[in-house]
């Protein structure tokens, strides 16, 4: 009997839809049920993962340590749910979850019996599944690691093997993407693994070309046989469970053995998207970085306000300096065109001229001087990437 069959049998015994997760709360199987699918279950099926709220509640109620049914109370429009941890060989390998339709706040005894009886077989099958997934992911992980090696011969051998085994399709150009959390966790985030899985699934559905992805250290790496589509990348990161991630995309290369260069660019693009989400959103491409290609490689983490040009420092430290800095940056972005700047900021030109006058007084420099404008424009950009500008 397969996991799908076992989950369907449990659904019939428990009298309602059942969902089975693995130990990382990724969706493994779900029952087919005639009732209307509630919004929470629909979200799980679409995202292939438990919701963030469900993950938080499972942790808060210590379901991982339980040896019996645990009732999670209702939250908002989400009804109460029962979660049962599936143990195997001394470890929790998954969770069975379903809506609590009982009249009281205590799970029904017969449900415990049904689940306890099914637990050994479900646990054994989850263990086998985990082993197969580890084995199937080892080869892509090894080859991608070698593809990014500093040794040219190692990269060339890995590229040849990736193409010979069909893990990556032969193509005219190859690009790399990286996925990392916006804030570095103490251990690799499950969202990184989910991003790689969903990206590969998206590629399978949209093209016959094959891509290769794996989690390497603290990042997810994806190599595709074509340039990166920025809209598809942004759509991927908008899916449930991936909100904590940022992504970077490198430029295409004509040889798979040269993808290491694209990966380096992807890391730089990830840094830019992480440093300036207001400007880039959740992802950035190397091709779109402009001057940030250079600036993002500065030792931004070690920069302080004192390292900025004097005029920039005076402006940022002044009263209402954040708003004035935004105004000045918009003015410089629009080539010192007052009309275009006012239209962009949705303010009257007289308001813009008033702000520019205040800026002139604060920085004690002449905005008509091209060298001053260059210093201000670059300095403000560095301040943004280094996190030295207050959000407004």
mmCIF file of C-alpha atoms in Angstrom:
data_model
loop_
_atom_site.group_PDB
_atom_site.id
_atom_site.type_symbol
_atom_site.label_atom_id
_atom_site.label_comp_id
_atom_site.label_asym_id
_atom_site.label_seq_id
_atom_site.Cartn_x
_atom_site.Cartn_y
_atom_site.Cartn_z
ATOM 1 C CA UNK A 1 0.000 0.000 0.000
ATOM 2 C CA UNK A 2 1.357 3.438 -0.931
ATOM 3 C CA UNK A 3 1.398 6.509 1.301
ATOM 4 C CA UNK A 4 -1.431 7.977 -0.782
ATOM 5 C CA UNK A 5 -3.521 4.853 -0.174
ATOM 6 C CA UNK A 6 -2.762 4.877 3.543
ATOM 7 C CA UNK A 7 -3.714 8.527 3.875
ATOM 8 C CA UNK A 8 -6.948 7.877 1.977
ATOM 9 C CA UNK A 9 -7.763 4.975 4.295
ATOM 10 C CA UNK A 10 -7.129 7.164 7.330
ATOM 11 C CA UNK A 11 -9.410 9.843 5.904
ATOM 12 C CA UNK A 12 -12.226 7.315 5.623
ATOM 13 C CA UNK A 13 -11.622 6.091 9.182
ATOM 14 C CA UNK A 14 -11.387 9.606 10.651
ATOM 15 C CA UNK A 15 -14.312 10.947 8.647
ATOM 16 C CA UNK A 16 -12.594 13.896 6.973
ATOM 17 C CA UNK A 17 -9.681 15.133 4.853
ATOM 18 C CA UNK A 18 -6.194 14.110 5.998
ATOM 19 C CA UNK A 19 -2.809 15.626 5.176
ATOM 20 C CA UNK A 20 0.572 13.929 5.696
ATOM 21 C CA UNK A 21 3.739 16.000 6.123
ATOM 22 C CA UNK A 22 7.353 14.918 6.401
ATOM 23 C CA UNK A 23 9.572 15.931 9.333
ATOM 24 C CA UNK A 24 10.279 19.326 7.709
ATOM 25 C CA UNK A 25 6.534 19.929 7.229
ATOM 26 C CA UNK A 26 6.668 19.504 3.477
ATOM 27 C CA UNK A 27 3.509 17.984 2.012
ATOM 28 C CA UNK A 28 3.864 14.241 1.315
ATOM 29 C CA UNK A 29 0.293 13.132 0.617
ATOM 30 C CA UNK A 30 -3.293 14.264 1.048
ATOM 31 C CA UNK A 31 -6.631 12.503 0.823
ATOM 32 C CA UNK A 32 -9.209 13.035 -1.887
ATOM 33 C CA UNK A 33 -12.398 14.087 -0.155
ATOM 34 C CA UNK A 34 -15.833 15.120 -1.361
ATOM 35 C CA UNK A 35 -16.248 17.995 1.067
ATOM 36 C CA UNK A 36 -15.349 21.561 0.119
ATOM 37 C CA UNK A 37 -11.647 22.207 0.559
ATOM 38 C CA UNK A 38 -11.065 24.819 3.253
ATOM 39 C CA UNK A 39 -8.709 27.713 2.487
ATOM 40 C CA UNK A 40 -5.943 26.467 4.794
ATOM 41 C CA UNK A 41 -5.885 23.037 3.134
ATOM 42 C CA UNK A 42 -5.978 24.589 -0.344
ATOM 43 C CA UNK A 43 -2.941 26.717 0.549
ATOM 44 C CA UNK A 44 -1.054 23.652 1.786
ATOM 45 C CA UNK A 45 -1.791 21.718 -1.406
ATOM 46 C CA UNK A 46 -0.713 24.603 -3.646
ATOM 47 C CA UNK A 47 2.461 25.463 -1.719
ATOM 48 C CA UNK A 48 3.329 21.818 -0.906
ATOM 49 C CA UNK A 49 4.151 22.890 2.643
ATOM 50 C CA UNK A 50 2.466 23.637 5.977
ATOM 51 C CA UNK A 51 1.647 27.292 6.548
ATOM 52 C CA UNK A 52 3.954 29.453 8.630
ATOM 53 C CA UNK A 53 1.229 29.695 11.284
ATOM 54 C CA UNK A 54 0.868 25.900 11.393
ATOM 55 C CA UNK A 55 4.627 25.508 11.767
ATOM 56 C CA UNK A 56 4.630 27.982 14.648
ATOM 57 C CA UNK A 57 1.765 26.223 16.426
ATOM 58 C CA UNK A 58 3.286 22.766 15.995
ATOM 59 C CA UNK A 59 6.455 24.117 17.595
ATOM 60 C CA UNK A 60 4.572 25.997 20.336
ATOM 61 C CA UNK A 61 2.526 22.930 21.332
ATOM 62 C CA UNK A 62 5.650 20.720 21.205
ATOM 63 C CA UNK A 63 4.006 18.235 18.874
ATOM 64 C CA UNK A 64 7.435 16.872 17.963
ATOM 65 C CA UNK A 65 7.806 15.515 21.509
ATOM 66 C CA UNK A 66 4.289 14.103 21.775
ATOM 67 C CA UNK A 67 3.398 10.428 21.657
ATOM 68 C CA UNK A 68 -0.290 10.899 20.976
ATOM 69 C CA UNK A 69 -2.764 13.235 19.297
ATOM 70 C CA UNK A 70 -2.318 16.965 19.862
ATOM 71 C CA UNK A 71 -5.164 19.423 19.349
ATOM 72 C CA UNK A 72 -4.239 22.805 17.853
ATOM 73 C CA UNK A 73 -6.916 25.401 18.673
ATOM 74 C CA UNK A 74 -8.640 27.453 15.957
ATOM 75 C CA UNK A 75 -6.949 30.617 14.746
ATOM 76 C CA UNK A 76 -8.822 33.254 12.770
ATOM 77 C CA UNK A 77 -10.762 31.460 10.030
ATOM 78 C CA UNK A 78 -8.664 28.302 10.418
ATOM 79 C CA UNK A 79 -10.588 25.641 12.377
ATOM 80 C CA UNK A 80 -9.094 23.521 15.135
ATOM 81 C CA UNK A 81 -6.840 20.745 13.869
ATOM 82 C CA UNK A 82 -5.503 17.468 15.193
ATOM 83 C CA UNK A 83 -1.834 16.716 14.565
ATOM 84 C CA UNK A 84 -0.319 13.291 15.169
ATOM 85 C CA UNK A 85 3.487 12.874 15.143
ATOM 86 C CA UNK A 86 4.651 9.765 13.268
ATOM 87 C CA UNK A 87 7.547 8.077 15.083
ATOM 88 C CA UNK A 88 9.966 5.577 13.579
ATOM 89 C CA UNK A 89 13.191 4.214 15.089
ATOM 90 C CA UNK A 90 13.144 6.826 17.841
ATOM 91 C CA UNK A 91 12.615 9.833 15.540
ATOM 92 C CA UNK A 92 9.636 11.849 14.321
ATOM 93 C CA UNK A 93 9.556 11.430 10.543
ATOM 94 C CA UNK A 94 6.269 13.147 9.805
ATOM 95 C CA UNK A 95 2.890 14.432 10.931
ATOM 96 C CA UNK A 96 -0.694 13.445 10.160
ATOM 97 C CA UNK A 97 -3.057 16.442 10.325
ATOM 98 C CA UNK A 98 -6.822 16.795 9.953
ATOM 99 C CA UNK A 99 -9.672 19.077 11.012
ATOM 100 C CA UNK A 100 -11.066 18.478 14.507
ATOM 101 C CA UNK A 101 -14.811 17.905 14.106
ATOM 102 C CA UNK A 102 -15.322 16.602 17.636
ATOM 103 C CA UNK A 103 -17.982 18.186 19.886
ATOM 104 C CA UNK A 104 -15.523 18.867 22.705
ATOM 105 C CA UNK A 105 -11.914 19.936 23.043
ATOM 106 C CA UNK A 106 -10.569 16.423 23.523
ATOM 107 C CA UNK A 107 -9.619 14.186 20.553
ATOM 108 C CA UNK A 108 -11.798 11.129 20.172
ATOM 109 C CA UNK A 109 -10.229 7.878 21.529
ATOM 110 C CA UNK A 110 -10.950 5.869 18.396
ATOM 111 C CA UNK A 111 -8.864 8.302 16.336
ATOM 112 C CA UNK A 112 -5.859 7.520 18.499
ATOM 113 C CA UNK A 113 -6.376 3.814 17.829
ATOM 114 C CA UNK A 114 -6.635 4.278 14.061
ATOM 115 C CA UNK A 115 -3.473 6.374 13.923
ATOM 116 C CA UNK A 116 -1.470 4.172 16.290
ATOM 117 C CA UNK A 117 -2.281 1.149 14.148
ATOM 118 C CA UNK A 118 -1.217 2.914 10.938
ATOM 119 C CA UNK A 119 1.879 4.572 12.450
ATOM 120 C CA UNK A 120 4.439 1.726 12.019
ATOM 121 C CA UNK A 121 3.777 1.314 8.305
ATOM 122 C CA UNK A 122 3.582 5.068 7.624
ATOM 123 C CA UNK A 123 6.793 5.602 9.603
ATOM 124 C CA UNK A 124 8.637 2.889 7.680
ATOM 125 C CA UNK A 125 7.499 4.322 4.354
ATOM 126 C CA UNK A 126 8.489 7.840 5.366
ATOM 127 C CA UNK A 127 11.928 6.521 6.354
ATOM 128 C CA UNK A 128 12.311 4.830 2.966
ATOM 129 C CA UNK A 129 11.161 7.991 1.211
ATOM 130 C CA UNK A 130 13.671 10.110 3.136
ATOM 131 C CA UNK A 131 16.478 7.684 2.245
ATOM 132 C CA UNK A 132 15.544 7.710 -1.446
ATOM 133 C CA UNK A 133 15.382 11.510 -1.479
ATOM 134 C CA UNK A 134 18.806 11.772 0.152
ATOM 135 C CA UNK A 135 20.291 9.341 -2.353
ATOM 136 C CA UNK A 136 18.676 11.077 -5.330
ATOM 137 C CA UNK A 137 19.883 14.490 -4.155
ATOM 138 C CA UNK A 138 23.485 13.441 -3.473
ATOM 139 C CA UNK A 139 24.481 13.312 -7.155
ATOM 140 C CA UNK A 140 23.199 16.795 -8.129
ATOM 141 C CA UNK A 141 24.740 18.199 -4.945
ATOM 142 C CA UNK A 142 28.120 16.638 -5.700
ATOM 143 C CA UNK A 143 28.155 17.715 -9.338
ATOM 144 C CA UNK A 144 27.031 21.266 -8.614
ATOM 145 C CA UNK A 145 29.684 21.579 -5.918
ATOM 146 C CA UNK A 146 32.304 20.454 -8.419
ATOM 147 C CA UNK A 147 30.877 22.752 -11.091
ATOM 148 C CA UNK A 148 31.575 25.690 -8.765
ATOM 149 C CA UNK A 149 35.062 24.474 -7.865
ATOM 150 C CA UNK A 150 38.096 26.758 -8.124
ATOM 151 C CA UNK A 151 39.856 24.070 -10.169
ATOM 152 C CA UNK A 152 39.209 24.380 -13.891
ATOM 153 C CA UNK A 153 39.623 20.658 -14.630
ATOM 154 C CA UNK A 154 37.119 19.768 -11.902
ATOM 155 C CA UNK A 155 34.571 22.196 -13.329
ATOM 156 C CA UNK A 156 34.984 20.832 -16.847
ATOM 157 C CA UNK A 157 34.592 17.228 -15.687
ATOM 158 C CA UNK A 158 31.456 18.087 -13.674
ATOM 159 C CA UNK A 159 29.959 19.953 -16.634
ATOM 160 C CA UNK A 160 30.576 16.989 -18.917
ATOM 161 C CA UNK A 161 28.976 14.572 -16.430
ATOM 162 C CA UNK A 162 25.944 16.807 -15.907
ATOM 163 C CA UNK A 163 25.352 16.862 -19.656
ATOM 164 C CA UNK A 164 26.097 13.160 -20.223
ATOM 165 C CA UNK A 165 23.743 12.026 -17.444
ATOM 166 C CA UNK A 166 21.005 14.382 -18.638
ATOM 167 C CA UNK A 167 20.760 16.253 -15.351
ATOM 168 C CA UNK A 168 21.175 19.466 -17.365
ATOM 169 C CA UNK A 169 20.068 19.845 -20.969
ATOM 170 C CA UNK A 170 22.554 20.809 -23.645
ATOM 171 C CA UNK A 171 21.932 24.427 -24.635
ATOM 172 C CA UNK A 172 23.533 27.567 -26.039
ATOM 173 C CA UNK A 173 23.627 29.387 -22.682
ATOM 174 C CA UNK A 174 23.565 28.523 -18.975
ATOM 175 C CA UNK A 175 22.740 30.669 -15.946
ATOM 176 C CA UNK A 176 22.982 30.305 -12.185
ATOM 177 C CA UNK A 177 20.602 31.437 -9.453
ATOM 178 C CA UNK A 178 21.064 31.480 -5.690
ATOM 179 C CA UNK A 179 18.440 31.472 -2.934
ATOM 180 C CA UNK A 180 19.263 32.549 0.603
ATOM 181 C CA UNK A 181 17.287 33.883 3.572
ATOM 182 C CA UNK A 182 17.245 37.671 3.821
ATOM 183 C CA UNK A 183 18.444 37.286 7.401
ATOM 184 C CA UNK A 184 21.006 34.548 7.848
ATOM 185 C CA UNK A 185 19.649 31.784 10.141
ATOM 186 C CA UNK A 186 21.714 29.632 12.472
ATOM 187 C CA UNK A 187 21.094 26.679 10.185
ATOM 188 C CA UNK A 188 19.999 26.230 6.586
ATOM 189 C CA UNK A 189 16.405 27.298 6.202
ATOM 190 C CA UNK A 190 13.831 24.771 5.005
ATOM 191 C CA UNK A 191 12.567 27.537 2.723
ATOM 192 C CA UNK A 192 15.787 27.265 0.680
ATOM 193 C CA UNK A 193 15.133 23.596 -0.023
ATOM 194 C CA UNK A 194 11.507 24.376 -0.815
ATOM 195 C CA UNK A 195 12.564 27.092 -3.282
ATOM 196 C CA UNK A 196 14.780 24.653 -5.190
ATOM 197 C CA UNK A 197 12.041 22.003 -5.271
ATOM 198 C CA UNK A 198 9.395 24.435 -6.490
ATOM 199 C CA UNK A 199 11.733 26.021 -9.043
ATOM 200 C CA UNK A 200 12.533 22.608 -10.526
ATOM 201 C CA UNK A 201 8.842 21.730 -10.523
ATOM 202 C CA UNK A 202 8.025 24.984 -12.321
ATOM 203 C CA UNK A 203 10.691 24.287 -14.953
ATOM 204 C CA UNK A 204 9.394 20.761 -15.558
ATOM 205 C CA UNK A 205 5.888 22.125 -16.177
ATOM 206 C CA UNK A 206 6.964 24.947 -18.485
ATOM 207 C CA UNK A 207 9.675 23.414 -20.692
ATOM 208 C CA UNK A 208 11.290 20.171 -21.801
ATOM 209 C CA UNK A 209 14.744 21.507 -20.843
ATOM 210 C CA UNK A 210 16.266 20.037 -17.687
ATOM 211 C CA UNK A 211 17.808 22.099 -14.894
ATOM 212 C CA UNK A 212 19.777 21.039 -11.822
ATOM 213 C CA UNK A 213 19.420 22.383 -8.293
ATOM 214 C CA UNK A 214 20.636 21.549 -4.796
ATOM 215 C CA UNK A 215 21.241 23.052 -1.370
ATOM 216 C CA UNK A 216 24.952 23.757 -0.973
ATOM 217 C CA UNK A 217 25.918 24.962 2.476
ATOM 218 C CA UNK A 218 23.720 27.917 3.343
ATOM 219 C CA UNK A 219 22.302 28.557 -0.116
ATOM 220 C CA UNK A 220 20.186 26.957 -2.773
ATOM 221 C CA UNK A 221 21.870 26.832 -6.185
ATOM 222 C CA UNK A 222 19.968 26.358 -9.426
ATOM 223 C CA UNK A 223 21.608 26.011 -12.848
ATOM 224 C CA UNK A 224 19.340 26.384 -15.855
ATOM 225 C CA UNK A 225 20.037 25.987 -19.601
ATOM 226 C CA UNK A 226 18.875 29.498 -20.549
ATOM 227 C CA UNK A 227 18.893 33.097 -19.273
ATOM 228 C CA UNK A 228 16.878 33.815 -16.130
ATOM 229 C CA UNK A 229 13.347 35.130 -16.581
ATOM 230 C CA UNK A 230 12.941 37.859 -13.906
ATOM 231 C CA UNK A 231 9.133 37.663 -13.840
ATOM 232 C CA UNK A 232 9.126 33.917 -13.223
ATOM 233 C CA UNK A 233 11.755 34.321 -10.505
ATOM 234 C CA UNK A 234 9.692 36.999 -8.757
ATOM 235 C CA UNK A 235 6.554 34.844 -9.047
ATOM 236 C CA UNK A 236 8.389 31.902 -7.490
ATOM 237 C CA UNK A 237 9.418 33.930 -4.437
ATOM 238 C CA UNK A 238 5.856 35.162 -3.952
ATOM 239 C CA UNK A 239 4.660 31.643 -3.138
ATOM 240 C CA UNK A 240 3.729 30.678 0.430
ATOM 241 C CA UNK A 241 6.660 29.569 2.529
ATOM 242 C CA UNK A 242 9.272 31.494 0.529
ATOM 243 C CA UNK A 243 8.634 34.966 1.960
ATOM 244 C CA UNK A 244 11.874 34.921 3.961
ATOM 245 C CA UNK A 245 14.082 34.390 0.920
ATOM 246 C CA UNK A 246 15.900 36.666 -1.490
ATOM 247 C CA UNK A 247 17.293 35.480 -4.815
ATOM 248 C CA UNK A 248 20.029 36.555 -7.179
ATOM 249 C CA UNK A 249 20.511 35.646 -10.833
ATOM 250 C CA UNK A 250 23.787 35.680 -12.731
ATOM 251 C CA UNK A 251 24.280 36.421 -16.391
ATOM 252 C CA UNK A 252 24.277 33.587 -18.962
ATOM 253 C CA UNK A 253 27.438 31.798 -20.115
ATOM 254 C CA UNK A 254 28.031 29.933 -23.368
ATOM 255 C CA UNK A 255 29.604 26.945 -21.618
ATOM 256 C CA UNK A 256 28.297 24.993 -18.622
ATOM 257 C CA UNK A 257 31.885 24.827 -17.325
ATOM 258 C CA UNK A 258 31.795 28.645 -16.988
ATOM 259 C CA UNK A 259 28.703 28.746 -14.775
ATOM 260 C CA UNK A 260 30.926 29.462 -11.761
ATOM 261 C CA UNK A 261 31.199 33.027 -13.092
ATOM 262 C CA UNK A 262 27.405 33.263 -13.324
ATOM 263 C CA UNK A 263 27.135 31.939 -9.758
ATOM 264 C CA UNK A 264 29.473 34.673 -8.506
ATOM 265 C CA UNK A 265 27.284 37.263 -10.209
ATOM 266 C CA UNK A 266 24.178 35.664 -8.701
ATOM 267 C CA UNK A 267 25.654 36.027 -5.204
ATOM 268 C CA UNK A 268 26.328 39.718 -5.881
ATOM 269 C CA UNK A 269 22.765 40.151 -7.127
ATOM 270 C CA UNK A 270 21.432 38.415 -3.999
ATOM 271 C CA UNK A 271 23.393 40.867 -1.870
ATOM 272 C CA UNK A 272 21.868 43.786 -3.749
ATOM 273 C CA UNK A 273 18.308 42.459 -3.369
ATOM 274 C CA UNK A 274 18.920 41.866 0.334
ATOM 275 C CA UNK A 275 20.447 45.299 0.909
ATOM 276 C CA UNK A 276 17.804 47.242 -1.047
ATOM 277 C CA UNK A 277 14.478 45.357 -1.137
ATOM 278 C CA UNK A 278 12.650 48.636 -1.793
ATOM 279 C CA UNK A 279 14.626 49.074 -4.990
ATOM 280 C CA UNK A 280 14.910 45.483 -6.208
ATOM 281 C CA UNK A 281 12.091 43.567 -4.568
ATOM 282 C CA UNK A 282 12.780 39.971 -3.536
ATOM 283 C CA UNK A 283 15.207 39.207 -6.373
ATOM 284 C CA UNK A 284 17.760 40.896 -8.601
ATOM 285 C CA UNK A 285 19.661 40.059 -11.788
ATOM 286 C CA UNK A 286 23.312 40.855 -12.388
ATOM 287 C CA UNK A 287 22.360 42.507 -15.694
ATOM 288 C CA UNK A 288 20.170 45.024 -13.847
ATOM 289 C CA UNK A 289 22.594 46.102 -11.112
ATOM 290 C CA UNK A 290 24.297 48.964 -12.944
ATOM 291 C CA UNK A 291 26.755 50.775 -10.670
ATOM 292 C CA UNK A 292 25.741 48.414 -7.868
ATOM 293 C CA UNK A 293 27.909 45.789 -9.579
ATOM 294 C CA UNK A 294 30.861 47.682 -8.138
ATOM 295 C CA UNK A 295 29.354 49.081 -4.960
ATOM 296 C CA UNK A 296 27.955 45.784 -3.691
ATOM 297 C CA UNK A 297 31.499 44.383 -3.601
ATOM 298 C CA UNK A 298 32.653 47.023 -1.110
ATOM 299 C CA UNK A 299 33.117 45.933 2.534
ATOM 300 C CA UNK A 300 29.620 47.268 3.267
ATOM 301 C CA UNK A 301 29.271 45.454 6.595
ATOM 302 C CA UNK A 302 32.223 47.370 8.025
ATOM 303 C CA UNK A 303 31.243 50.834 6.749
ATOM 304 C CA UNK A 304 30.060 53.450 9.239
ATOM 305 C CA UNK A 305 28.484 56.872 8.865
ATOM 306 C CA UNK A 306 31.942 58.446 9.239
ATOM 307 C CA UNK A 307 33.083 56.694 6.052
ATOM 308 C CA UNK A 308 30.555 58.542 3.884
ATOM 309 C CA UNK A 309 31.364 61.830 2.118
ATOM 310 C CA UNK A 310 30.915 64.816 4.436
ATOM 311 C CA UNK A 311 28.000 66.241 2.459
ATOM 312 C CA UNK A 312 26.128 62.933 2.540
ATOM 313 C CA UNK A 313 26.773 62.539 6.252
ATOM 314 C CA UNK A 314 25.490 66.038 7.000
ATOM 315 C CA UNK A 315 22.294 65.350 5.081
ATOM 316 C CA UNK A 316 21.557 61.966 6.660
ATOM 317 C CA UNK A 317 22.199 63.256 10.170
ATOM 318 C CA UNK A 318 20.071 66.376 9.745
ATOM 319 C CA UNK A 319 16.523 66.747 11.011
ATOM 320 C CA UNK A 320 14.178 65.261 8.372
ATOM 321 C CA UNK A 321 17.347 64.041 6.678
ATOM 322 C CA UNK A 322 15.717 60.801 5.565
ATOM 323 C CA UNK A 323 12.974 62.536 3.587
ATOM 324 C CA UNK A 324 15.385 65.088 2.163
ATOM 325 C CA UNK A 325 17.786 62.316 1.134
ATOM 326 C CA UNK A 326 14.932 60.562 -0.689
ATOM 327 C CA UNK A 327 14.100 63.817 -2.449
ATOM 328 C CA UNK A 328 17.713 64.438 -3.439
ATOM 329 C CA UNK A 329 18.167 60.894 -4.710
ATOM 330 C CA UNK A 330 15.015 61.162 -6.818
ATOM 331 C CA UNK A 331 16.277 64.502 -8.184
ATOM 332 C CA UNK A 332 19.632 62.967 -9.121
ATOM 333 C CA UNK A 333 17.983 59.824 -10.520
ATOM 334 C CA UNK A 334 16.023 62.055 -12.895
ATOM 335 C CA UNK A 335 19.093 63.914 -14.119
ATOM 336 C CA UNK A 336 18.349 67.046 -12.052
ATOM 337 C CA UNK A 337 15.100 67.518 -14.004
ATOM 338 C CA UNK A 338 12.843 69.340 -11.536
ATOM 339 C CA UNK A 339 9.618 68.702 -13.444
ATOM 340 C CA UNK A 340 10.234 64.945 -13.786
ATOM 341 C CA UNK A 341 11.301 64.715 -10.123
ATOM 342 C CA UNK A 342 8.204 66.548 -8.861
ATOM 343 C CA UNK A 343 6.009 64.283 -10.972
ATOM 344 C CA UNK A 344 7.754 61.182 -9.599
ATOM 345 C CA UNK A 345 7.413 62.352 -5.991
ATOM 346 C CA UNK A 346 3.844 63.582 -6.586
ATOM 347 C CA UNK A 347 4.634 67.031 -5.180
ATOM 348 C CA UNK A 348 4.426 70.566 -6.539
ATOM 349 C CA UNK A 349 7.571 71.986 -8.084
ATOM 350 C CA UNK A 350 7.606 74.782 -5.519
ATOM 351 C CA UNK A 351 7.756 72.116 -2.780
ATOM 352 C CA UNK A 352 10.646 70.475 -4.568
ATOM 353 C CA UNK A 353 12.531 73.775 -4.889
ATOM 354 C CA UNK A 354 11.981 74.433 -1.177
ATOM 355 C CA UNK A 355 13.433 71.028 -0.274
ATOM 356 C CA UNK A 356 16.393 71.499 -2.619
ATOM 357 C CA UNK A 357 17.078 74.828 -0.960
ATOM 358 C CA UNK A 358 17.109 73.159 2.446
ATOM 359 C CA UNK A 359 19.426 70.465 1.114
ATOM 360 C CA UNK A 360 21.825 73.104 -0.201
ATOM 361 C CA UNK A 361 21.884 74.777 3.206
ATOM 362 C CA UNK A 362 22.552 71.484 5.006
ATOM 363 C CA UNK A 363 25.287 70.068 2.772
ATOM 364 C CA UNK A 364 26.934 73.464 2.209
ATOM 365 C CA UNK A 365 27.692 72.536 -1.385
ATOM 366 C CA UNK A 366 26.427 73.676 -4.759
ATOM 367 C CA UNK A 367 24.046 71.174 -6.358
ATOM 368 C CA UNK A 368 24.800 72.753 -9.724
ATOM 369 C CA UNK A 369 28.343 71.356 -9.514
ATOM 370 C CA UNK A 370 28.514 68.031 -11.398
ATOM 371 C CA UNK A 371 31.236 66.656 -9.129
ATOM 372 C CA UNK A 372 29.086 67.406 -6.079
ATOM 373 C CA UNK A 373 26.106 65.628 -7.644
ATOM 374 C CA UNK A 374 28.273 62.597 -8.436
ATOM 375 C CA UNK A 375 29.570 62.460 -4.871
ATOM 376 C CA UNK A 376 26.080 62.783 -3.412
ATOM 377 C CA UNK A 377 24.523 60.230 -5.759
ATOM 378 C CA UNK A 378 27.202 57.608 -5.140
ATOM 379 C CA UNK A 379 27.368 58.335 -1.418
ATOM 380 C CA UNK A 380 23.615 57.933 -0.975
ATOM 381 C CA UNK A 381 23.680 54.667 -2.886
ATOM 382 C CA UNK A 382 26.485 53.284 -0.719
ATOM 383 C CA UNK A 383 24.581 54.394 2.382
ATOM 384 C CA UNK A 384 21.542 52.446 1.193
ATOM 385 C CA UNK A 385 23.481 49.261 0.437
ATOM 386 C CA UNK A 386 25.320 49.521 3.764
ATOM 387 C CA UNK A 387 22.100 49.990 5.728
ATOM 388 C CA UNK A 388 23.080 53.474 6.935
ATOM 389 C CA UNK A 389 19.892 55.203 5.795
ATOM 390 C CA UNK A 390 16.876 55.257 8.074
ATOM 391 C CA UNK A 391 13.688 53.957 6.490
ATOM 392 C CA UNK A 392 11.028 56.602 5.898
#
